[in-house]
């Protein structure tokens, strides 16, 4: 299986997506995929943003970028049609995540979880590849693996990990993941002490000895994540946060 590289873009607006897609097409020739989260603080939903991204630019060989919209399980009304169904059929791929509880105070939510939504997507959109989330930090590995087993039993084809900050921990997880599933390993930019505090507090991350918030270290780690994924026939996604896209990835994926 050929490894794929994705950049995660924040859907602030259609204009911002178009602008960043132009940068990806111009400078990040190793990227073949774009994944986009669904963030309710923005008007543009993830499945609308993936359509904007595909229309905004094409790869150097003339082919279209593959796009993967995210959906948050608790936002999915069990009694209404899936709003992302048409776009999911076009993209052929969809990531279902649980989302953070704190985000739900500001929007309508429903009593469903990721397992419920994965099962529904598999039943209603059998042609779509469905990815589940995997969080290596917030709970014990055995607990997270049991949850992953339920998602796979519901019909997930593969996983997107939360961003990692340590390739040793990645290797430990790689050793216990089921064979034959698509795995997307994640990395993100953490360039301030405030950002480190956020990840520790919100996501329970333990940063390894030697972690450095400097941009050179961040770019080098992104490169190591890509290499790690390629060595295993897996995929990688890279998520710029509070860092310009090219400052973070221009030295990593500009071909």
Short mmCIF file of C-alpha atoms in Angstrom, two decimals:
data_model
loop_
_atom_site.label_atom_id
_atom_site.label_comp_id
_atom_site.label_asym_id
_atom_site.label_seq_id
_atom_site.Cartn_x
_atom_site.Cartn_y
_atom_site.Cartn_z
CA UNK A 1 0.00 0.00 0.00
CA UNK A 2 1.35 3.40 -0.98
CA UNK A 3 1.68 5.86 1.87
CA UNK A 4 -0.34 9.06 1.70
CA UNK A 5 0.43 12.44 3.23
CA UNK A 6 -2.33 14.80 4.33
CA UNK A 7 -2.39 18.34 5.66
CA UNK A 8 -5.15 19.25 8.09
CA UNK A 9 -6.68 22.63 7.24
CA UNK A 10 -8.89 24.66 9.57
CA UNK A 11 -12.09 25.74 7.74
CA UNK A 12 -12.16 29.36 8.91
CA UNK A 13 -13.76 30.41 5.64
CA UNK A 14 -13.92 29.40 2.00
CA UNK A 15 -11.34 32.09 1.26
CA UNK A 16 -8.88 30.76 3.85
CA UNK A 17 -9.25 27.22 2.50
CA UNK A 18 -8.59 28.42 -1.05
CA UNK A 19 -5.54 30.39 0.08
CA UNK A 20 -4.00 27.47 1.94
CA UNK A 21 -4.77 25.07 -0.89
CA UNK A 22 -2.83 27.38 -3.23
CA UNK A 23 0.15 27.13 -0.87
CA UNK A 24 -0.15 23.35 -0.69
CA UNK A 25 -0.27 23.05 -4.47
CA UNK A 26 2.64 25.44 -4.97
CA UNK A 27 5.02 24.29 -2.27
CA UNK A 28 4.00 20.99 -0.68
CA UNK A 29 4.31 18.61 -3.59
CA UNK A 30 4.40 15.55 -1.35
CA UNK A 31 0.85 16.15 -0.15
CA UNK A 32 -1.91 14.19 -1.90
CA UNK A 33 -4.73 14.55 0.65
CA UNK A 34 -6.39 17.24 2.75
CA UNK A 35 -8.39 16.46 5.89
CA UNK A 36 -10.67 19.06 7.45
CA UNK A 37 -12.20 19.06 10.94
CA UNK A 38 -15.76 20.13 11.68
CA UNK A 39 -15.56 23.14 14.00
CA UNK A 40 -18.88 24.65 14.95
CA UNK A 41 -17.35 28.03 15.76
CA UNK A 42 -17.01 28.51 11.99
CA UNK A 43 -19.91 28.72 9.55
CA UNK A 44 -18.21 26.47 7.00
CA UNK A 45 -18.83 22.81 7.79
CA UNK A 46 -16.15 20.25 7.10
CA UNK A 47 -17.96 18.60 4.20
CA UNK A 48 -18.51 22.00 2.59
CA UNK A 49 -14.84 22.88 3.07
CA UNK A 50 -13.61 19.67 1.42
CA UNK A 51 -15.59 20.58 -1.68
CA UNK A 52 -14.00 24.05 -1.66
CA UNK A 53 -10.56 22.48 -1.25
CA UNK A 54 -10.99 20.13 -4.21
CA UNK A 55 -12.19 22.93 -6.46
CA UNK A 56 -9.42 25.32 -5.36
CA UNK A 57 -6.34 23.51 -6.67
CA UNK A 58 -5.03 20.42 -8.37
CA UNK A 59 -1.82 18.48 -7.87
CA UNK A 60 1.20 19.00 -10.10
CA UNK A 61 0.29 15.91 -12.13
CA UNK A 62 -3.19 17.30 -12.77
CA UNK A 63 -5.01 14.91 -10.45
CA UNK A 64 -7.40 16.10 -7.77
CA UNK A 65 -6.48 16.18 -4.11
CA UNK A 66 -8.22 13.53 -2.05
CA UNK A 67 -10.23 15.04 0.77
CA UNK A 68 -11.42 13.66 4.10
CA UNK A 69 -14.07 15.55 6.08
CA UNK A 70 -14.37 14.98 9.83
CA UNK A 71 -17.68 14.74 11.68
CA UNK A 72 -18.28 14.80 15.42
CA UNK A 73 -20.54 11.99 16.56
CA UNK A 74 -22.63 13.98 19.04
CA UNK A 75 -23.52 16.52 16.33
CA UNK A 76 -25.25 13.86 14.22
CA UNK A 77 -29.04 13.87 14.61
CA UNK A 78 -30.11 10.19 14.60
CA UNK A 79 -33.54 11.12 13.23
CA UNK A 80 -32.36 13.31 10.34
CA UNK A 81 -30.60 12.45 7.08
CA UNK A 82 -26.81 12.51 7.25
CA UNK A 83 -25.96 16.06 6.11
CA UNK A 84 -22.55 15.05 4.80
CA UNK A 85 -23.78 12.01 2.85
CA UNK A 86 -23.46 13.44 -0.67
CA UNK A 87 -19.99 14.82 -0.04
CA UNK A 88 -18.89 11.59 1.66
CA UNK A 89 -19.90 9.71 -1.48
CA UNK A 90 -17.79 12.11 -3.53
CA UNK A 91 -14.74 11.96 -1.27
CA UNK A 92 -15.09 8.25 -0.59
CA UNK A 93 -13.70 8.78 2.91
CA UNK A 94 -14.98 10.12 6.24
CA UNK A 95 -13.51 10.46 9.73
CA UNK A 96 -15.84 10.07 12.71
CA UNK A 97 -14.57 11.52 15.99
CA UNK A 98 -16.17 11.81 19.41
CA UNK A 99 -15.24 15.46 20.01
CA UNK A 100 -14.53 17.25 23.28
CA UNK A 101 -17.30 17.43 25.88
CA UNK A 102 -16.53 21.09 26.61
CA UNK A 103 -17.40 22.01 23.02
CA UNK A 104 -20.93 20.70 23.38
CA UNK A 105 -22.21 23.43 25.69
CA UNK A 106 -22.46 25.77 22.72
CA UNK A 107 -24.39 23.61 20.24
CA UNK A 108 -27.21 21.09 20.00
CA UNK A 109 -26.02 17.54 20.55
CA UNK A 110 -27.58 14.08 20.47
CA UNK A 111 -27.25 10.93 22.61
CA UNK A 112 -25.07 9.04 20.14
CA UNK A 113 -21.39 8.16 20.22
CA UNK A 114 -18.75 7.39 17.63
CA UNK A 115 -19.69 3.70 17.54
CA UNK A 116 -23.32 4.57 16.76
CA UNK A 117 -22.38 6.95 13.96
CA UNK A 118 -19.81 4.60 12.44
CA UNK A 119 -22.42 1.83 12.36
CA UNK A 120 -24.93 4.17 10.72
CA UNK A 121 -22.48 5.44 8.10
CA UNK A 122 -21.46 1.87 7.28
CA UNK A 123 -25.13 0.92 6.79
CA UNK A 124 -26.17 3.99 4.78
CA UNK A 125 -22.92 4.63 2.89
CA UNK A 126 -21.34 1.21 2.43
CA UNK A 127 -19.07 2.45 -0.34
CA UNK A 128 -17.39 5.04 1.94
CA UNK A 129 -14.18 4.29 3.84
CA UNK A 130 -14.83 5.21 7.47
CA UNK A 131 -12.04 6.16 9.86
CA UNK A 132 -12.29 6.23 13.65
CA UNK A 133 -10.24 8.34 16.03
CA UNK A 134 -7.61 6.94 18.37
CA UNK A 135 -6.41 8.92 21.41
CA UNK A 136 -3.12 7.64 22.84
CA UNK A 137 -3.05 9.95 25.86
CA UNK A 138 -6.37 10.45 27.64
CA UNK A 139 -6.92 6.95 28.96
CA UNK A 140 -5.09 3.68 29.46
CA UNK A 141 -3.99 1.78 26.38
CA UNK A 142 -6.18 -1.20 27.28
CA UNK A 143 -9.25 1.04 27.61
CA UNK A 144 -8.57 2.84 24.35
CA UNK A 145 -7.97 -0.46 22.56
CA UNK A 146 -11.31 -1.83 23.77
CA UNK A 147 -12.99 1.30 22.44
CA UNK A 148 -11.15 0.88 19.14
CA UNK A 149 -12.31 -2.74 18.94
CA UNK A 150 -15.92 -1.54 19.24
CA UNK A 151 -15.41 1.02 16.47
CA UNK A 152 -13.86 -1.56 14.17
CA UNK A 153 -16.67 -4.02 14.93
CA UNK A 154 -19.14 -1.26 14.00
CA UNK A 155 -17.53 -0.97 10.58
CA UNK A 156 -14.55 1.40 10.76
CA UNK A 157 -11.92 0.63 8.13
CA UNK A 158 -9.04 2.42 9.82
CA UNK A 159 -7.97 5.12 12.25
CA UNK A 160 -6.66 8.65 12.57
CA UNK A 161 -4.57 9.06 15.70
CA UNK A 162 -4.51 12.19 17.79
CA UNK A 163 -1.18 13.96 17.24
CA UNK A 164 1.83 12.27 18.80
CA UNK A 165 4.94 13.95 20.20
CA UNK A 166 7.16 10.90 20.65
CA UNK A 167 8.09 8.23 18.11
CA UNK A 168 8.80 5.74 20.92
CA UNK A 169 5.17 5.97 22.00
CA UNK A 170 4.13 5.66 18.37
CA UNK A 171 6.11 2.43 18.10
CA UNK A 172 4.42 1.06 21.22
CA UNK A 173 1.00 1.75 19.73
CA UNK A 174 2.01 0.38 16.34
CA UNK A 175 2.88 -2.91 18.04
CA UNK A 176 -0.67 -3.43 19.36
CA UNK A 177 -2.82 -2.11 16.51
CA UNK A 178 -4.68 -4.73 14.46
CA UNK A 179 -3.09 -5.69 11.17
CA UNK A 180 -4.80 -4.81 7.93
CA UNK A 181 -6.36 -1.49 8.93
CA UNK A 182 -5.49 1.89 7.45
CA UNK A 183 -3.54 3.97 9.98
CA UNK A 184 -2.99 7.73 9.80
CA UNK A 185 -0.34 8.94 12.26
CA UNK A 186 -0.68 12.58 13.33
CA UNK A 187 1.68 15.40 14.24
CA UNK A 188 0.99 19.04 15.04
CA UNK A 189 2.92 22.21 15.77
CA UNK A 190 3.31 23.15 19.45
CA UNK A 191 5.48 26.24 19.52
CA UNK A 192 4.71 28.04 22.81
CA UNK A 193 4.58 27.20 26.51
CA UNK A 194 0.89 28.10 26.42
CA UNK A 195 0.27 25.53 23.70
CA UNK A 196 2.15 22.92 25.71
CA UNK A 197 -0.05 23.73 28.71
CA UNK A 198 -3.16 23.32 26.58
CA UNK A 199 -2.10 19.89 25.37
CA UNK A 200 -1.21 18.80 28.91
CA UNK A 201 -4.47 20.08 30.39
CA UNK A 202 -6.98 19.30 27.63
CA UNK A 203 -5.46 16.19 26.10
CA UNK A 204 -3.38 14.82 29.01
CA UNK A 205 -0.25 14.74 26.88
CA UNK A 206 3.07 13.83 28.49
CA UNK A 207 5.81 15.47 26.47
CA UNK A 208 8.98 13.39 26.19
CA UNK A 209 12.41 14.45 27.39
CA UNK A 210 14.02 16.39 24.61
CA UNK A 211 10.79 17.91 23.33
CA UNK A 212 11.45 21.38 21.96
CA UNK A 213 8.87 23.97 20.95
CA UNK A 214 11.22 25.60 18.44
CA UNK A 215 10.09 25.50 14.82
CA UNK A 216 13.19 23.58 13.62
CA UNK A 217 12.41 20.80 16.13
CA UNK A 218 8.74 20.80 15.14
CA UNK A 219 9.59 20.46 11.45
CA UNK A 220 12.08 17.70 12.18
CA UNK A 221 9.51 15.78 14.21
CA UNK A 222 6.94 16.14 11.43
CA UNK A 223 9.50 14.62 9.07
CA UNK A 224 10.11 11.76 11.51
CA UNK A 225 6.38 11.04 11.70
CA UNK A 226 6.19 10.89 7.91
CA UNK A 227 9.18 8.53 7.81
CA UNK A 228 7.65 6.38 10.57
CA UNK A 229 4.42 6.02 8.63
CA UNK A 230 6.13 5.25 5.34
CA UNK A 231 8.32 2.57 6.90
CA UNK A 232 5.16 0.71 7.92
CA UNK A 233 3.07 1.32 4.82
CA UNK A 234 0.85 3.66 6.82
CA UNK A 235 -0.12 7.30 6.24
CA UNK A 236 0.60 10.61 7.99
CA UNK A 237 -1.34 13.81 8.52
CA UNK A 238 0.25 17.05 9.68
CA UNK A 239 -1.71 19.75 11.47
CA UNK A 240 -0.37 23.32 11.60
CA UNK A 241 -1.70 25.07 14.71
CA UNK A 242 -0.87 28.72 15.42
CA UNK A 243 1.87 28.48 12.85
CA UNK A 244 1.81 29.52 9.19
CA UNK A 245 1.41 26.51 6.94
CA UNK A 246 4.71 26.95 5.11
CA UNK A 247 6.69 27.91 8.22
CA UNK A 248 5.76 24.53 9.67
CA UNK A 249 5.85 22.32 6.60
CA UNK A 250 7.84 24.19 3.96
CA UNK A 251 11.01 22.42 5.03
CA UNK A 252 9.31 19.04 5.22
CA UNK A 253 6.95 18.52 2.29
CA UNK A 254 7.96 20.97 -0.40
CA UNK A 255 9.26 18.16 -2.57
#
